[in-house]
PDB file of C-alpha atoms in Angstrom:
ATOM      1  CA  MET A   1       4.949   4.664  13.123  1.00 84.00           C
ATOM      2  CA  PRO A   2       2.423   3.342  15.427  1.00 89.00           C
ATOM      3  CA  SER A   3       1.641   4.411  18.765  1.00 87.00           C
ATOM      4  CA  PHE A   4      -0.730   4.975  21.852  1.00 90.00           C
ATOM      5  CA  ASP A   5      -0.885   6.866  24.980  1.00 89.00           C
ATOM      6  CA  ILE A   6      -1.255   5.197  28.324  1.00 89.00           C
ATOM      7  CA  VAL A   7      -3.579   7.766  30.666  1.00 91.00           C
ATOM      8  CA  SER A   8      -5.037   7.986  34.035  1.00 89.00           C
ATOM      9  CA  GLU A   9      -8.300  10.046  33.661  1.00 90.00           C
ATOM     10  CA  VAL A  10     -12.182  10.071  35.185  1.00 91.00           C
ATOM     11  CA  ASP A  11     -14.887  11.018  33.572  1.00 90.00           C
ATOM     12  CA  MET A  12     -16.303  14.290  35.610  1.00 91.00           C
ATOM     13  CA  HIS A  13     -19.537  14.116  33.621  1.00 93.00           C
ATOM     14  CA  GLU A  14     -20.251  10.858  34.957  1.00 93.00           C
ATOM     15  CA  VAL A  15     -18.814  11.275  38.578  1.00 92.00           C
ATOM     16  CA  ALA A  16     -20.843  14.712  38.749  1.00 93.00           C
ATOM     17  CA  ASN A  17     -23.707  12.628  37.730  1.00 94.00           C
ATOM     18  CA  ALA A  18     -23.085   9.777  40.185  1.00 94.00           C
ATOM     19  CA  LEU A  19     -22.845  12.902  43.120  1.00 94.00           C
ATOM     20  CA  ASP A  20     -26.116  14.305  41.772  1.00 94.00           C
ATOM     21  CA  GLN A  21     -27.697  10.350  42.319  1.00 95.00           C
ATOM     22  CA  ALA A  22     -25.890   9.846  45.674  1.00 94.00           C
ATOM     23  CA  ASN A  23     -27.432  13.469  46.763  1.00 92.00           C
ATOM     24  CA  ARG A  24     -30.868  11.956  45.598  1.00 93.00           C
ATOM     25  CA  GLU A  25     -30.232   8.336  48.074  1.00 93.00           C
ATOM     26  CA  VAL A  26     -29.397  10.640  50.853  1.00 91.00           C
ATOM     27  CA  GLY A  27     -32.213  12.791  50.906  1.00 90.00           C
ATOM     28  CA  ASN A  28     -34.652   9.936  50.430  1.00 90.00           C
ATOM     29  CA  ARG A  29     -32.843   7.101  53.161  1.00 88.00           C
ATOM     30  CA  PHE A  30     -34.361   7.180  56.329  1.00 90.00           C
ATOM     31  CA  ASP A  31     -31.487   6.623  58.134  1.00 86.00           C
ATOM     32  CA  PHE A  32     -30.444  10.539  57.181  1.00 85.00           C
ATOM     33  CA  LYS A  33     -34.483  11.867  57.482  1.00 87.00           C
ATOM     34  CA  GLY A  34     -33.287  15.339  59.378  1.00 85.00           C
ATOM     35  CA  VAL A  35     -29.564  14.929  58.623  1.00 86.00           C
ATOM     36  CA  ASP A  36     -28.183  17.395  56.991  1.00 89.00           C
ATOM     37  CA  ALA A  37     -25.606  15.457  54.866  1.00 89.00           C
ATOM     38  CA  SER A  38     -24.729  16.301  50.973  1.00 89.00           C
ATOM     39  CA  PHE A  39     -21.943  15.890  48.467  1.00 91.00           C
ATOM     40  CA  GLU A  40     -20.345  18.568  46.589  1.00 91.00           C
ATOM     41  CA  MET A  41     -18.206  19.884  44.071  1.00 90.00           C
ATOM     42  CA  ALA A  42     -15.067  21.926  46.161  1.00 89.00           C
ATOM     43  CA  GLY A  43     -12.902  22.907  42.878  1.00 85.00           C
ATOM     44  CA  ALA A  44     -12.614  21.279  39.728  1.00 86.00           C
ATOM     45  CA  ASN A  45     -11.054  17.264  41.370  1.00 90.00           C
ATOM     46  CA  VAL A  46     -12.098  17.689  45.036  1.00 93.00           C
ATOM     47  CA  ILE A  47     -15.725  16.126  46.288  1.00 93.00           C
ATOM     48  CA  GLN A  48     -16.401  17.366  49.613  1.00 93.00           C
ATOM     49  CA  VAL A  49     -18.750  15.141  51.759  1.00 93.00           C
ATOM     50  CA  LYS A  50     -20.295  16.542  54.827  1.00 93.00           C
ATOM     51  CA  ALA A  51     -22.540  15.186  57.126  1.00 93.00           C
ATOM     52  CA  GLU A  52     -23.118  15.694  61.476  1.00 92.00           C
ATOM     53  CA  ALA A  53     -21.372  12.199  62.213  1.00 88.00           C
ATOM     54  CA  GLU A  54     -17.914  10.648  61.128  1.00 89.00           C
ATOM     55  CA  PHE A  55     -20.535   6.932  60.623  1.00 90.00           C
ATOM     56  CA  GLN A  56     -22.166   9.137  58.675  1.00 90.00           C
ATOM     57  CA  ILE A  57     -19.686   9.924  56.446  1.00 92.00           C
ATOM     58  CA  HIS A  58     -18.673   6.073  56.020  1.00 92.00           C
ATOM     59  CA  GLN A  59     -22.197   5.435  54.931  1.00 92.00           C
ATOM     60  CA  MET A  60     -22.317   7.882  52.524  1.00 92.00           C
ATOM     61  CA  LEU A  61     -18.951   7.111  51.029  1.00 93.00           C
ATOM     62  CA  ASP A  62     -20.127   3.222  50.127  1.00 93.00           C
ATOM     63  CA  ILE A  63     -23.478   4.998  48.305  1.00 94.00           C
ATOM     64  CA  LEU A  64     -20.965   7.193  46.330  1.00 93.00           C
ATOM     65  CA  ARG A  65     -18.899   4.315  45.549  1.00 94.00           C
ATOM     66  CA  GLY A  66     -21.790   1.926  44.254  1.00 95.00           C
ATOM     67  CA  LYS A  67     -23.104   4.759  41.951  1.00 94.00           C
ATOM     68  CA  LEU A  68     -19.710   5.495  40.610  1.00 94.00           C
ATOM     69  CA  VAL A  69     -19.370   1.652  39.907  1.00 94.00           C
ATOM     70  CA  LYS A  70     -22.748   1.625  38.713  1.00 95.00           C
ATOM     71  CA  ARG A  71     -21.613   4.341  35.991  1.00 93.00           C
ATOM     72  CA  GLY A  72     -18.382   2.941  35.266  1.00 92.00           C
ATOM     73  CA  VAL A  73     -16.186   4.825  36.893  1.00 91.00           C
ATOM     74  CA  ASP A  74     -13.116   3.219  38.659  1.00 90.00           C
ATOM     75  CA  THR A  75     -12.927   4.347  42.313  1.00 90.00           C
ATOM     76  CA  ARG A  76      -9.338   3.280  42.382  1.00 90.00           C
ATOM     77  CA  SER A  77      -8.789   7.079  41.431  1.00 90.00           C
ATOM     78  CA  PHE A  78     -10.214   8.402  44.569  1.00 91.00           C
ATOM     79  CA  GLU A  79      -8.274   9.642  47.433  1.00 91.00           C
ATOM     80  CA  GLU A  80      -9.964   9.627  50.815  1.00 91.00           C
ATOM     81  CA  GLY A  81      -8.795  12.527  53.010  1.00 89.00           C
ATOM     82  CA  GLY A  82      -9.446  12.065  56.849  1.00 89.00           C
ATOM     83  CA  VAL A  83     -12.446  13.307  58.433  1.00 89.00           C
ATOM     84  CA  GLU A  84     -12.587  16.871  60.090  1.00 91.00           C
ATOM     85  CA  MET A  85     -15.213  17.706  62.982  1.00 90.00           C
ATOM     86  CA  THR A  86     -15.774  21.429  62.635  1.00 88.00           C
ATOM     87  CA  GLY A  87     -18.535  21.806  65.399  1.00 87.00           C
ATOM     88  CA  LYS A  88     -21.276  19.853  65.250  1.00 88.00           C
ATOM     89  CA  THR A  89     -20.529  18.694  61.239  1.00 91.00           C
ATOM     90  CA  ALA A  90     -17.984  16.087  59.971  1.00 92.00           C
ATOM     91  CA  SER A  91     -16.690  16.694  56.749  1.00 93.00           C
ATOM     92  CA  MET A  92     -14.300  14.628  54.221  1.00 93.00           C
ATOM     93  CA  ALA A  93     -12.335  15.560  50.661  1.00 93.00           C
ATOM     94  CA  LEU A  94     -12.210  13.478  48.168  1.00 92.00           C
ATOM     95  CA  ALA A  95      -9.719  14.048  45.633  1.00 92.00           C
ATOM     96  CA  VAL A  96     -10.031  12.860  42.257  1.00 92.00           C
ATOM     97  CA  ARG A  97      -6.818  11.824  40.356  1.00 90.00           C
ATOM     98  CA  GLN A  98      -6.238  12.615  37.153  1.00 89.00           C
ATOM     99  CA  GLY A  99      -3.176  11.817  34.943  1.00 88.00           C
ATOM    100  CA  ILE A 100      -0.465   9.216  35.907  1.00 88.00           C
ATOM    101  CA  GLU A 101       2.258  10.515  38.593  1.00 87.00           C
ATOM    102  CA  ALA A 102       5.869  10.972  37.877  1.00 88.00           C
ATOM    103  CA  ASP A 103       6.968   7.729  39.853  1.00 88.00           C
ATOM    104  CA  LEU A 104       3.941   5.508  38.578  1.00 88.00           C
ATOM    105  CA  ALA A 105       5.129   6.926  34.878  1.00 89.00           C
ATOM    106  CA  ARG A 106       8.922   5.894  35.651  1.00 90.00           C
ATOM    107  CA  GLU A 107       7.838   2.544  36.282  1.00 88.00           C
ATOM    108  CA  LEU A 108       6.112   1.748  33.396  1.00 89.00           C
ATOM    109  CA  VAL A 109       8.684   3.281  31.558  1.00 89.00           C
ATOM    110  CA  LYS A 110      11.506   0.569  32.950  1.00 90.00           C
ATOM    111  CA  MET A 111       8.912  -2.477  32.884  1.00 89.00           C
ATOM    112  CA  VAL A 112       8.428  -1.878  28.960  1.00 87.00           C
ATOM    113  CA  LYS A 113      12.396  -1.214  29.164  1.00 88.00           C
ATOM    114  CA  THR A 114      13.101  -4.150  30.950  1.00 88.00           C
ATOM    115  CA  ALA A 115      10.621  -6.443  28.540  1.00 86.00           C
ATOM    116  CA  LYS A 116      13.262  -5.946  25.740  1.00 86.00           C
ATOM    117  CA  LEU A 117      10.379  -5.104  23.225  1.00 85.00           C
ATOM    118  CA  LYS A 118      11.234  -3.305  20.321  1.00 89.00           C
ATOM    119  CA  VAL A 119       9.541  -0.078  21.482  1.00 89.00           C
ATOM    120  CA  GLN A 120       9.983   3.250  22.967  1.00 89.00           C
ATOM    121  CA  ALA A 121       8.032   4.931  25.705  1.00 88.00           C
ATOM    122  CA  SER A 122       8.349   8.262  26.534  1.00 88.00           C
ATOM    123  CA  ILE A 123       6.855  10.561  29.719  1.00 90.00           C
ATOM    124  CA  GLN A 124       4.622  13.534  28.274  1.00 88.00           C
ATOM    125  CA  GLY A 125       3.075  15.459  30.732  1.00 85.00           C
ATOM    126  CA  GLY A 126       0.454  13.351  32.648  1.00 86.00           C
ATOM    127  CA  GLN A 127       1.055  10.167  30.151  1.00 89.00           C
ATOM    128  CA  VAL A 128       2.957   7.707  28.984  1.00 90.00           C
ATOM    129  CA  ARG A 129       3.589   7.113  24.833  1.00 91.00           C
ATOM    130  CA  VAL A 130       4.640   4.172  23.665  1.00 91.00           C
ATOM    131  CA  ALA A 131       5.820   3.940  19.752  1.00 90.00           C
ATOM    132  CA  GLY A 132       7.083   0.772  18.321  1.00 89.00           C
ATOM    133  CA  LYS A 133       7.642  -0.141  14.247  1.00 90.00           C
ATOM    134  CA  LYS A 134       4.545  -3.221  14.933  1.00 88.00           C
ATOM    135  CA  ARG A 135       1.496  -3.142  16.284  1.00 88.00           C
ATOM    136  CA  ASP A 136       1.922  -6.418  17.974  1.00 88.00           C
ATOM    137  CA  ASP A 137       4.720  -5.306  20.084  1.00 86.00           C
ATOM    138  CA  LEU A 138       2.348  -2.471  21.050  1.00 88.00           C
ATOM    139  CA  GLN A 139      -0.637  -4.764  21.765  1.00 88.00           C
ATOM    140  CA  SER A 140       2.056  -6.931  23.940  1.00 88.00           C
ATOM    141  CA  VAL A 141       2.798  -3.256  25.708  1.00 88.00           C
ATOM    142  CA  ILE A 142      -0.830  -2.842  26.852  1.00 88.00           C
ATOM    143  CA  ALA A 143      -0.980  -6.657  28.188  1.00 89.00           C
ATOM    144  CA  LEU A 144       2.205  -6.259  30.057  1.00 88.00           C
ATOM    145  CA  ALA A 145       0.916  -2.927  31.796  1.00 87.00           C
ATOM    146  CA  LYS A 146      -2.311  -4.752  32.629  1.00 88.00           C
ATOM    147  CA  GLU A 147      -0.459  -7.423  34.179  1.00 87.00           C
ATOM    148  CA  ALA A 148       1.185  -5.128  36.345  1.00 83.00           C
ATOM    149  CA  LYS A 149      -1.978  -4.076  37.920  1.00 82.00           C
ATOM    150  CA  PRO A 150      -0.891  -0.565  39.108  1.00 81.00           C
ATOM    151  CA  GLU A 151      -2.953   1.259  42.060  1.00 83.00           C
ATOM    152  CA  LEU A 152      -4.687   3.519  39.482  1.00 84.00           C
ATOM    153  CA  PRO A 153      -6.837   2.479  37.073  1.00 88.00           C
ATOM    154  CA  LEU A 154      -4.946   3.030  33.434  1.00 87.00           C
ATOM    155  CA  GLN A 155      -6.570   3.883  29.940  1.00 87.00           C
ATOM    156  CA  TYR A 156      -4.798   3.140  26.508  1.00 87.00           C
ATOM    157  CA  VAL A 157      -6.327   5.580  24.214  1.00 88.00           C
ATOM    158  CA  ASN A 158      -4.661   7.865  21.078  1.00 84.00           C
ATOM    159  CA  PHE A 159      -3.669   3.999  18.925  1.00 82.00           C
ATOM    160  CA  ARG A 160      -2.234   5.848  15.581  1.00 84.00           C
ATOM    161  CA  ASP A 161      -1.285   3.402  13.006  1.00 79.00           C
TER     162      ASP A 161
END
């Protein structure tokens, strides 16, 4: 029986490359000369942005977004935390969201069931598996999910015949 998985994944290698490029650009820009500003990976799915002032953090986020978009990483999968001032430095945690949250997965399954297509959708961890007898039904589920435009970027992987 044909099936595929709906997932939301971020290529962390591309994120690391974008961070390296953004750090290089911050080091070369005139408005950041003499400023202690950097991007760092703090854990598996957290990016730490550090600068001397809050407005510099926002400028750095614009630089990072540009680098991520050039590398094909969807910026909707990043969740910004608040800016924290500690002494003379400001920092912000940027969380990378991997996987589909339970609420969004339930919405996707409900949407598939209300479409009255001859497929079964089930939640499996951070992904939704869709299985059906006809490939055309599966393709219409993909079109339906793209039309819904959820807040997370979705990928459709593991298509099996």
